[in-house]
mmCIF file of C-alpha atoms in Angstrom:
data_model
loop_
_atom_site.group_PDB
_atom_site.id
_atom_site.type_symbol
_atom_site.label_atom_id
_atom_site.label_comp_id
_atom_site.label_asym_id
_atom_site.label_seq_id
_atom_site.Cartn_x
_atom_site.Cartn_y
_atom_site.Cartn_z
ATOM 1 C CA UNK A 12 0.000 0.000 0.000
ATOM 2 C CA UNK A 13 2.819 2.552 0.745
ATOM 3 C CA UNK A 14 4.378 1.689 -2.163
ATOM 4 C CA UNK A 15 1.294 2.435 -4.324
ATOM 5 C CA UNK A 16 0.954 5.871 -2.572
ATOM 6 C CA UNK A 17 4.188 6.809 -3.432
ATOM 7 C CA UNK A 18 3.842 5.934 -6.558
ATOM 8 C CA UNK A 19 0.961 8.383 -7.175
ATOM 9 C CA UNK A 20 2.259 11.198 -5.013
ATOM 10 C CA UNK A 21 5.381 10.889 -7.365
ATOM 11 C CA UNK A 22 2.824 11.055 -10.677
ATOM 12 C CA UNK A 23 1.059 14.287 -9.398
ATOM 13 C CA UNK A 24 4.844 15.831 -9.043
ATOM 14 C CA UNK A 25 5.785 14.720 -12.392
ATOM 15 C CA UNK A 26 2.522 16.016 -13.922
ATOM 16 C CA UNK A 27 2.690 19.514 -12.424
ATOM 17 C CA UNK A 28 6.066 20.152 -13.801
ATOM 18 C CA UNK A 29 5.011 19.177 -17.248
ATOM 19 C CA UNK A 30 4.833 22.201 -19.632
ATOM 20 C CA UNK A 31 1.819 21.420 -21.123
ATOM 21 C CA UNK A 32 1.543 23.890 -25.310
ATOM 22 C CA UNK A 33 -0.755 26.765 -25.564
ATOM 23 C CA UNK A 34 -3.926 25.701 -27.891
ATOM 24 C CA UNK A 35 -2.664 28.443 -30.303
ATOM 25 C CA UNK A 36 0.713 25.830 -30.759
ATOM 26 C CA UNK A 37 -1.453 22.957 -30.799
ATOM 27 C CA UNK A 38 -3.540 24.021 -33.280
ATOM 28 C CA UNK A 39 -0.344 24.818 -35.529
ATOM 29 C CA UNK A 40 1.211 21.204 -34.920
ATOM 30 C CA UNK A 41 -1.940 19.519 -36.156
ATOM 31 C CA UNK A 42 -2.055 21.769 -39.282
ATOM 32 C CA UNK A 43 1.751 20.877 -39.692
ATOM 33 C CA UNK A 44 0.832 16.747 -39.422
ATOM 34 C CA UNK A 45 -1.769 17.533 -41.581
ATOM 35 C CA UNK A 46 -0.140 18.825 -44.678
ATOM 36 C CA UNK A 47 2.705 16.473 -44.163
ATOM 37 C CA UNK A 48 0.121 13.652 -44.249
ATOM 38 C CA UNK A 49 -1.724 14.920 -46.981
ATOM 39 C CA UNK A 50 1.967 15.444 -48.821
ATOM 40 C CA UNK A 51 2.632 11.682 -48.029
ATOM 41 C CA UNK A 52 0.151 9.757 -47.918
ATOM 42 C CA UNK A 53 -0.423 8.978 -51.737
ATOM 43 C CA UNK A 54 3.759 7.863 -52.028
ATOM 44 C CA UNK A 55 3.402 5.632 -49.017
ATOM 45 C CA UNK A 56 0.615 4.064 -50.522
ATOM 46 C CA UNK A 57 2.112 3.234 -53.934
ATOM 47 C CA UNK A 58 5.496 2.167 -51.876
ATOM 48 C CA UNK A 59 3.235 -0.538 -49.747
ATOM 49 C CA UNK A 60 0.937 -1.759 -52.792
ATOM 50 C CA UNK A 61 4.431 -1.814 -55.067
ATOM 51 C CA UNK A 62 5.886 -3.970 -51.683
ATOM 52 C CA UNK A 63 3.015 -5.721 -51.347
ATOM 53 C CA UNK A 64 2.835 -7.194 -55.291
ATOM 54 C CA UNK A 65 6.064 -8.354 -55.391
ATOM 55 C CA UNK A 66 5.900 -10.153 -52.615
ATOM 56 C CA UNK A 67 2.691 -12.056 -53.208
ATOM 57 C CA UNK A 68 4.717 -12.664 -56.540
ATOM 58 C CA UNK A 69 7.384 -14.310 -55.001
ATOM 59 C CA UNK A 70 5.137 -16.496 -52.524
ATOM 60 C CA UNK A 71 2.893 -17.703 -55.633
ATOM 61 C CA UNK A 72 6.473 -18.832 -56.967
ATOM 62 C CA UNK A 73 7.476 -20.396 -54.354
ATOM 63 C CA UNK A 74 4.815 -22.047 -52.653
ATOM 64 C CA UNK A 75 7.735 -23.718 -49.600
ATOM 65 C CA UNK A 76 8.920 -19.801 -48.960
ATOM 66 C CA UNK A 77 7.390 -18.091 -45.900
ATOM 67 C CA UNK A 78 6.847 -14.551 -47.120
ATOM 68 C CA UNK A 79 8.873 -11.633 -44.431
ATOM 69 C CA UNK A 80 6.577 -10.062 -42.192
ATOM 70 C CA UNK A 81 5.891 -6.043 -43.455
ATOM 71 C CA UNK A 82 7.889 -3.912 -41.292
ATOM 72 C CA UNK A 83 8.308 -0.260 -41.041
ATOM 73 C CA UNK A 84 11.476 -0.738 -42.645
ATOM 74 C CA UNK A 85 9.827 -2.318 -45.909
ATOM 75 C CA UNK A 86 8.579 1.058 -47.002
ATOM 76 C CA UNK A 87 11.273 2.948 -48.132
ATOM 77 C CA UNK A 88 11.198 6.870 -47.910
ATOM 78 C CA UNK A 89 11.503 8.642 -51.251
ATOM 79 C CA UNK A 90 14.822 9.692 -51.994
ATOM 80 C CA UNK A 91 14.357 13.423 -53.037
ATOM 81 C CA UNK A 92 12.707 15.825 -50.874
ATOM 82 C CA UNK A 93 8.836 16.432 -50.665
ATOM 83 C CA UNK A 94 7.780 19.476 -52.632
ATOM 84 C CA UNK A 95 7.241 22.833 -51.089
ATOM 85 C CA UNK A 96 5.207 25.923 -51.482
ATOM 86 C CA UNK A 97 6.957 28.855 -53.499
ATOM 87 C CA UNK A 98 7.723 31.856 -50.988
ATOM 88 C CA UNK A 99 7.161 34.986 -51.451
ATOM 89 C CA UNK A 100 11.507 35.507 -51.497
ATOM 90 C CA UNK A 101 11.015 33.549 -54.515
ATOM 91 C CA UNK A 102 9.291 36.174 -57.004
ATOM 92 C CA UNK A 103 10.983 39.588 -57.823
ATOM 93 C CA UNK A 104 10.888 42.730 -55.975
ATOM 94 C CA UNK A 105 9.327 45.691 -56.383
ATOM 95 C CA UNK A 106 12.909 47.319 -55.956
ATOM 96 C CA UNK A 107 13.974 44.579 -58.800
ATOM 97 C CA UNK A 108 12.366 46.859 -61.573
ATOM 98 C CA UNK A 109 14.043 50.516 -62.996
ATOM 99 C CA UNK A 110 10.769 51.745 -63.205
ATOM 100 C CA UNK A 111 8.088 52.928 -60.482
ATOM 101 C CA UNK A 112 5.947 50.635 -59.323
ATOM 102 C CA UNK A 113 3.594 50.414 -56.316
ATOM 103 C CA UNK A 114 0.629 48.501 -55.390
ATOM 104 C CA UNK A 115 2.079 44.466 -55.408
ATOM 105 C CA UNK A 116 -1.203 41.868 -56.012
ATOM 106 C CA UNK A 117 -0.519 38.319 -55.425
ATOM 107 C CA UNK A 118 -1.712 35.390 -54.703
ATOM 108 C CA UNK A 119 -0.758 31.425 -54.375
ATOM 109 C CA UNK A 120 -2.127 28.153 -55.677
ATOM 110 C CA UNK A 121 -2.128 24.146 -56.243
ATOM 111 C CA UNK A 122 -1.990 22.473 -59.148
ATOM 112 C CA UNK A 123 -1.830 25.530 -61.940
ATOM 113 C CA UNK A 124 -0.958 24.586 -65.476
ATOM 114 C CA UNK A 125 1.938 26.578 -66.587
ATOM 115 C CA UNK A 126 0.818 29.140 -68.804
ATOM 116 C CA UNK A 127 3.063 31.342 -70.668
ATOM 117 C CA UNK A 128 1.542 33.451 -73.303
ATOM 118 C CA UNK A 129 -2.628 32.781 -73.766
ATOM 119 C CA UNK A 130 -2.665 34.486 -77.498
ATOM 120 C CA UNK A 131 0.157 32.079 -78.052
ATOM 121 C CA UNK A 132 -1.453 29.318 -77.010
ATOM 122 C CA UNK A 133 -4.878 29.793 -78.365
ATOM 123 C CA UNK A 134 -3.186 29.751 -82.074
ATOM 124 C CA UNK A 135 -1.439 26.723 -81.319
ATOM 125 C CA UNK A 136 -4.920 25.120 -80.321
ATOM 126 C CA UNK A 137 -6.160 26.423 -83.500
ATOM 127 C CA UNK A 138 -3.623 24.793 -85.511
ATOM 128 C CA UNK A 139 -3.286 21.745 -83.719
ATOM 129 C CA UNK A 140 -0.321 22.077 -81.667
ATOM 130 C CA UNK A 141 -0.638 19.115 -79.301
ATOM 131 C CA UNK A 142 -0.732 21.000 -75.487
ATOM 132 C CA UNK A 143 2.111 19.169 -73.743
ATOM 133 C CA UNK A 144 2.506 22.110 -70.842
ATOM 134 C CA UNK A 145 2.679 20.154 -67.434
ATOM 135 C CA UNK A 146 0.471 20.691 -64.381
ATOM 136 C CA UNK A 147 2.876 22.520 -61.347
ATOM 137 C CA UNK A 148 2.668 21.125 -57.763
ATOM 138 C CA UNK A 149 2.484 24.632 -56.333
ATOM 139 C CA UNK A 150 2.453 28.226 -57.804
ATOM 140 C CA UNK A 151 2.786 31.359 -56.945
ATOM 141 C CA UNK A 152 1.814 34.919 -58.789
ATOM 142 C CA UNK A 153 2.199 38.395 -58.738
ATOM 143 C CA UNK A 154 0.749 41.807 -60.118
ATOM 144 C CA UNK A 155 2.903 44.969 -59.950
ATOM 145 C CA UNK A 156 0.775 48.311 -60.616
ATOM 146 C CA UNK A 157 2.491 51.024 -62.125
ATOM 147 C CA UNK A 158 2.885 54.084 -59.179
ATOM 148 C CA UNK A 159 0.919 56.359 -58.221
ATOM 149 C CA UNK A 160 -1.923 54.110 -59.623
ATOM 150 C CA UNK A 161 -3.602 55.965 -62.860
ATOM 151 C CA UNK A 162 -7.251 56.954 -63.030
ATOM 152 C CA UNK A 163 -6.609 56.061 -66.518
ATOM 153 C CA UNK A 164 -6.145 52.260 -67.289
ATOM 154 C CA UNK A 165 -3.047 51.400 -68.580
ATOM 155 C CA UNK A 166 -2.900 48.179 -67.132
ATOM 156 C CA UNK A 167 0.031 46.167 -65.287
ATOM 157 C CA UNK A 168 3.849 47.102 -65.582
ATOM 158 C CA UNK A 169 4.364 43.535 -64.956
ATOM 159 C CA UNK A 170 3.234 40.144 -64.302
ATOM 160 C CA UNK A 171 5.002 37.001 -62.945
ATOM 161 C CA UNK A 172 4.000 33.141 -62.024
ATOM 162 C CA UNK A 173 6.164 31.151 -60.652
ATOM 163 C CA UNK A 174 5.260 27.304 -60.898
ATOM 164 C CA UNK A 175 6.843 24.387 -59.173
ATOM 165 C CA UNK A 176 6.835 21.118 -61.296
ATOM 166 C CA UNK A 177 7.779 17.791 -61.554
ATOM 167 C CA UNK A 178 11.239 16.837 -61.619
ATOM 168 C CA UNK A 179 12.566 16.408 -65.376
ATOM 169 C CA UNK A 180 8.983 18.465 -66.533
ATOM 170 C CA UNK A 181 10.582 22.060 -66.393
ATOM 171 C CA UNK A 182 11.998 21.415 -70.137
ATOM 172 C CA UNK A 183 8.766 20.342 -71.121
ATOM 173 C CA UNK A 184 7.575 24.088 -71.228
ATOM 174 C CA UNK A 185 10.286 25.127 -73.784
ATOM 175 C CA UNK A 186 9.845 22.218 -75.821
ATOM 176 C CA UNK A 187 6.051 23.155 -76.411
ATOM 177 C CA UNK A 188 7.283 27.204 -76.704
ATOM 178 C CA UNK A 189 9.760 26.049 -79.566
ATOM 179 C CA UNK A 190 6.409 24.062 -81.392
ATOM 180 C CA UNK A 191 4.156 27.155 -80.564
ATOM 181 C CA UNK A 192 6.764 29.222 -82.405
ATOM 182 C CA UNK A 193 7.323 26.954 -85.320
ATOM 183 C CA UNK A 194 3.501 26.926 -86.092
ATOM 184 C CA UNK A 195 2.639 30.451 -84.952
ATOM 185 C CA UNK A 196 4.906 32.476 -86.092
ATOM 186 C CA UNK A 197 2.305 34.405 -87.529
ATOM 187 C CA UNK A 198 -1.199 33.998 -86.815
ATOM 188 C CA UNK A 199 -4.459 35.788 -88.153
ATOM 189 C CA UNK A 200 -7.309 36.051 -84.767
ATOM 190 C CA UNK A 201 -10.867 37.048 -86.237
ATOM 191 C CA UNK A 202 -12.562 38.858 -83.491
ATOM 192 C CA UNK A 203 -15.544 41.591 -82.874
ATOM 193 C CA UNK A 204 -14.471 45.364 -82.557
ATOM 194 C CA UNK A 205 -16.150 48.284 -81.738
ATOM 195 C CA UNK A 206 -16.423 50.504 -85.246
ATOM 196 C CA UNK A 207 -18.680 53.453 -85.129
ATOM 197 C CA UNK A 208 -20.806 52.445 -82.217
ATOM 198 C CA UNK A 209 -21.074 48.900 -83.475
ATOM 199 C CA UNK A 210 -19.517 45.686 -83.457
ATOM 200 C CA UNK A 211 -18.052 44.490 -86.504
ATOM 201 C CA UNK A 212 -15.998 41.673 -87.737
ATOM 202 C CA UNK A 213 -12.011 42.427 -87.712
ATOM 203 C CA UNK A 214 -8.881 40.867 -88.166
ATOM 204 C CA UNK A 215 -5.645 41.318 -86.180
ATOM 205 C CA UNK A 216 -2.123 39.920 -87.121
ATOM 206 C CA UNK A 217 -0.145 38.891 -84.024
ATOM 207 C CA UNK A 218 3.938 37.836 -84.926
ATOM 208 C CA UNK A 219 5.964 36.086 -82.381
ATOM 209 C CA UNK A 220 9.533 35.451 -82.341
ATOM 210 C CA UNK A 221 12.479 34.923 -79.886
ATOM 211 C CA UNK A 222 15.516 37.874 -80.077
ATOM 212 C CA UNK A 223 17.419 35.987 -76.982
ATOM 213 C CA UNK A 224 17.685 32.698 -75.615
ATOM 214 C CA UNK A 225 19.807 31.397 -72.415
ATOM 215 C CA UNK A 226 20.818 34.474 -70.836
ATOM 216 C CA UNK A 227 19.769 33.481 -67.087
ATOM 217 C CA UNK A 228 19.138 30.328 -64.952
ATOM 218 C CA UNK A 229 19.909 26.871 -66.454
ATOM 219 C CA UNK A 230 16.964 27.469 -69.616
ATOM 220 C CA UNK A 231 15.242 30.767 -70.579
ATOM 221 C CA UNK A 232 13.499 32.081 -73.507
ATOM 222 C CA UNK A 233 12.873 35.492 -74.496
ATOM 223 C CA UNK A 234 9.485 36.079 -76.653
ATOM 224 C CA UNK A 235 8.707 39.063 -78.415
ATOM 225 C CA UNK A 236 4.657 39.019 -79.149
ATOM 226 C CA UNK A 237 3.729 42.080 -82.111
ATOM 227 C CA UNK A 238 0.375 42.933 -82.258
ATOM 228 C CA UNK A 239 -1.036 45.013 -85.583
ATOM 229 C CA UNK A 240 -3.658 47.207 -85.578
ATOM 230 C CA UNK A 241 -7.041 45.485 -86.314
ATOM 231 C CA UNK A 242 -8.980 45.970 -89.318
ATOM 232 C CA UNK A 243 -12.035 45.182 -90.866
ATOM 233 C CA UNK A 244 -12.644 42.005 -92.605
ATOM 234 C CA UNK A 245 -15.289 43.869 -94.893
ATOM 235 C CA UNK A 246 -12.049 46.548 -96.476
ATOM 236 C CA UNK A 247 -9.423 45.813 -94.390
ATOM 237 C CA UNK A 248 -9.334 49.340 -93.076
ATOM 238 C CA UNK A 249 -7.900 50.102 -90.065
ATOM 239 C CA UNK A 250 -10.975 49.525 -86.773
ATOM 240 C CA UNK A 251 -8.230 50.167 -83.778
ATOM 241 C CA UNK A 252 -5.271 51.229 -83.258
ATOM 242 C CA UNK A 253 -4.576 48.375 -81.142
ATOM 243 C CA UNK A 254 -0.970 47.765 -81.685
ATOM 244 C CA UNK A 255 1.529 46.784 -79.239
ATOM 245 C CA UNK A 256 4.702 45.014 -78.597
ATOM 246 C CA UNK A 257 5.190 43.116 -75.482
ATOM 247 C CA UNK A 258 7.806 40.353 -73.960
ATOM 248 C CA UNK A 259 7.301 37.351 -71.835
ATOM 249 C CA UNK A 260 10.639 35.852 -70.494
ATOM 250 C CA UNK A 261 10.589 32.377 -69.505
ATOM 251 C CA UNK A 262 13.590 31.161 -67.081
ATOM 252 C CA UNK A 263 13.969 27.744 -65.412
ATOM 253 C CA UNK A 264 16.223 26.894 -61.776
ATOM 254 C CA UNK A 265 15.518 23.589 -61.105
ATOM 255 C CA UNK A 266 12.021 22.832 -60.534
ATOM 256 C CA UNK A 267 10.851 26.172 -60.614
ATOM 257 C CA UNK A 268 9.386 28.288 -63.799
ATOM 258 C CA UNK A 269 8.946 31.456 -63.817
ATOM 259 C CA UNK A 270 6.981 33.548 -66.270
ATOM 260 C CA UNK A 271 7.534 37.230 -66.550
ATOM 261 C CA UNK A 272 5.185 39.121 -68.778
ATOM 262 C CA UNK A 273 5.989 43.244 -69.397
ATOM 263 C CA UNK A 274 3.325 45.021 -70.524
ATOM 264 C CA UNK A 275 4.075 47.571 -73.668
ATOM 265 C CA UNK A 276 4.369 50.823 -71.608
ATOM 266 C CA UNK A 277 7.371 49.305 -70.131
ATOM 267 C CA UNK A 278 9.496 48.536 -72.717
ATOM 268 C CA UNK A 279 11.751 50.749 -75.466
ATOM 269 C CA UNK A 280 10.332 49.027 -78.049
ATOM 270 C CA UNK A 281 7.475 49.459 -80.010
ATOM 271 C CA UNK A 282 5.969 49.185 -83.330
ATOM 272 C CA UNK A 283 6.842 52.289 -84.537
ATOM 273 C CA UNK A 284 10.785 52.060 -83.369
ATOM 274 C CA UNK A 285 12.116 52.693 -79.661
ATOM 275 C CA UNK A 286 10.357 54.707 -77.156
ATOM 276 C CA UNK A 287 12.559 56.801 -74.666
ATOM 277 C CA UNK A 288 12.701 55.739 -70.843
ATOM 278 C CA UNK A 289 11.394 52.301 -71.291
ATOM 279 C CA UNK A 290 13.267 48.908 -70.491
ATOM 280 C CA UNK A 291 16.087 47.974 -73.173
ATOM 281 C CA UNK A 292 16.603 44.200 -74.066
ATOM 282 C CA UNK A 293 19.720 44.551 -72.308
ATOM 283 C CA UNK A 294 17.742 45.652 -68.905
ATOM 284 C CA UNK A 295 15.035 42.650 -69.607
ATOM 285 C CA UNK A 296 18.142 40.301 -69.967
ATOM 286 C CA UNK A 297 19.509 41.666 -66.473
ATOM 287 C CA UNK A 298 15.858 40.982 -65.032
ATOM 288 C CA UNK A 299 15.742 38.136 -66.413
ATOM 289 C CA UNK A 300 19.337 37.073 -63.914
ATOM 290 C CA UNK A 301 18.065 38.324 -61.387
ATOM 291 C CA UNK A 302 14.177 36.435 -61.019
ATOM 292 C CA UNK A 303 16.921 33.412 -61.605
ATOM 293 C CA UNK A 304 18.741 34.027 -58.684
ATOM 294 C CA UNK A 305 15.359 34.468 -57.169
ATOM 295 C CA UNK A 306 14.682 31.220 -57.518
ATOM 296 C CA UNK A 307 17.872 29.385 -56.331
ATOM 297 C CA UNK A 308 17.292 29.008 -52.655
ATOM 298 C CA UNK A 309 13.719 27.639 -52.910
ATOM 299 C CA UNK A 310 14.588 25.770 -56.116
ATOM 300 C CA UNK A 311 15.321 21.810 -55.856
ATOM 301 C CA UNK A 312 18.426 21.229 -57.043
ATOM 302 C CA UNK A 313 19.196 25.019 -55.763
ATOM 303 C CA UNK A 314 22.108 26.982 -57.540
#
C-alpha cells in the first residue's frame, strides 16, 4: 500500500512540472501533421501496394517460402525531398524593376498549369499544336501596378507566375514554346471590334519570335509578341489602333518556372521604333538574372 501511494504522489509531481503547449501551438502542430500527411500519404501508398505485389509474386512462386513479415522498414522513404510551397523571397521585388511601381497583387495556388503566353497558345490550339505544358505542384503569382496608380487604365507594368513542377517536366515548357513558335509564327485572330458604335468583324495579325535565348538560370526564352492594328474584314481598313509590342521571359532553376510578362508601356520598343525611358533588351536580360537568382534558394536542385 505505501508503495502504491508513493507511486501516485510521485505522478502528481511529475505532472505539475510538465509544460503542457498553448492551444494556439497545438492548433499549428496539427495543421503541420496535416499537410505532411496529406503530402505523403499517396507515395506511401504506392510504396506498400508496389511492396506488397512483389511479394505475393514471389510467394505464388514459391509455394515452400514463408513470405517476411511487413515492417516499417519495408517502405522505403523517397529519396528526393517532398515538394514545397513557393515563398514569397522567390518572385521579384518591387525594388527589382528601374521603373516605379507600387501597389504588389498576389496570390498562391495548387496544381496551376503553366501558362506562358494565352494568345500564343490559343493559335497553337487552332492549328493543332498538341498542349504538352505540365500541371505545377504549387504556384505562386504576382501583379505589380504602375505608381501612383492611374485613373486612366493602362494596365500592369508587370506580371510574374512562378510554378513548381515535376522533376525532369521544367523542359517540357520550352519544348512546347519552340512548337508554338514553329507553327505560330504568324497567326491571323478574327474577333468583334467596336467601329462606329457597333460591333463588326475584324482581323488582327499577331507575330511572335524569340531575339534571346539562355541568358539566365539553367533554360530561358525570351518572346517578343507584335500585335497590328485590327482591321475590318469587310475593307481591311484600319478599326483600332490596337498595336503593341510586349515580352514574356521564360527562365527555369531547377524545378521552378517562372513567367515574366511586361506590358508595352514598359518597354523601349514598339511598333513604330524605340520609345525613350522604357526597359532595353539589355535591362530585360539583367531581369531576367536576377528572377533566376530568385529562384535558387527555394529551387530543388538550388544553384
Amino acid at each position: 500500500m505505501r508503495d502504491e501511494t508513493t507511486f501516485v504522489e510521485r505522478l502528481h509531481r511529475d505532472l505539475r512540472e510538465v509544460r503542457w503547449p498553448e492551444p494556439a501551438e497545438i492548433r499549428a502542430r496539427a495543421r503541420r501533421r496535416s499537410r505532411r500527411t496529406a503530402l505523403t500519404a499517396a507515395v506511401a501508398v504506392l510504396v506498400v501496394v508496389s511492396g506488397s505485389a512483389v511479394t505475393v509474386g514471389e510467394w505464388a512462386g514459391r509455394k515452400d517460402a514463408v513470405p517476411a513479415p511487413m515492417t516499417a522498414a519495408t517502405v522505403v522513404p523517397p529519396t528526393t525531398a517532398a515538394p514545397t510551397e513557393i515563398p514569397q523571397d522567390a518572385l521579384l521585388a518591387p525594388a527589382d524593376l528601374p521603373l516605379r511601381t507600387g501597389v504588389q497583387l498576389g496570390e498562391a495556388g495548387l496544381m496551376e498549369p503553366v501558362r506562358v503566353d494565352p494568345v500564343l497558345e490559343s493559335c497553337g490550339r487552332e492549328r493543332g499544336v498538341p498542349s504538352a505544358a505540365p500541371t505545377s505542384r504549387y504556384s505562386r503569382s504576382q501583379t505589380l501596378l504602375w505608381a501612383p496608380v492611374s485613373p486612366v487604365a493602362r494596365g500592369p507594368a508587370l506580371t510574374q507566375d512562378v510554378y513548381r513542377v515535376h522533376p525532369g517536366q521544367g523542359r517540357l515548357v520550352f519544348g512546347l514554346v519552340g512548337l508554338l513558335l514553329n507553327a505560330c509564327a504568324e497567326w491571323q485572330l478574327t474577333k468583334s471590334t467596336l467601329f462606329g458604335g457597333s460591333p463588326v468583324a475584324t482581323t488582327q495579325t499577331h507575330r511572335w519570335e524569340t531575339p534571346i535565348s539562355g541568358f539566365a538560370g539553367e533554360e530561358s526564352v525570351m518572346l517578343r509578341h507584335v500585335s497590328l492594328p485590327s482591321r475590318l474584314r469587310a475593307n481591311g481598313k484600319v478599326a483600332a489602333a490596337d498595336e503593341a509590342v510586349e515580352v514574356t521571359m521564360v527562365v527555369r532553376v531547377g524545378d521552378l518556372v517562372t513567367v515574366v510578362a511586361l506590358s508595352p508601356g514598359t518597354l523601349q520598343d514598339t511598333t513604330a521604333g524605340t520609345r525613350p525611358g522604357g526597359l532595353s533588351y539589355a535591362d530585360l536580360q539583367t531581369l531576367g538574372r536576377t528572377a533566376a537568382r530568385r529562384m535558387c534558394a527555394s529551387a530543388n536542385p538550388g544553384c
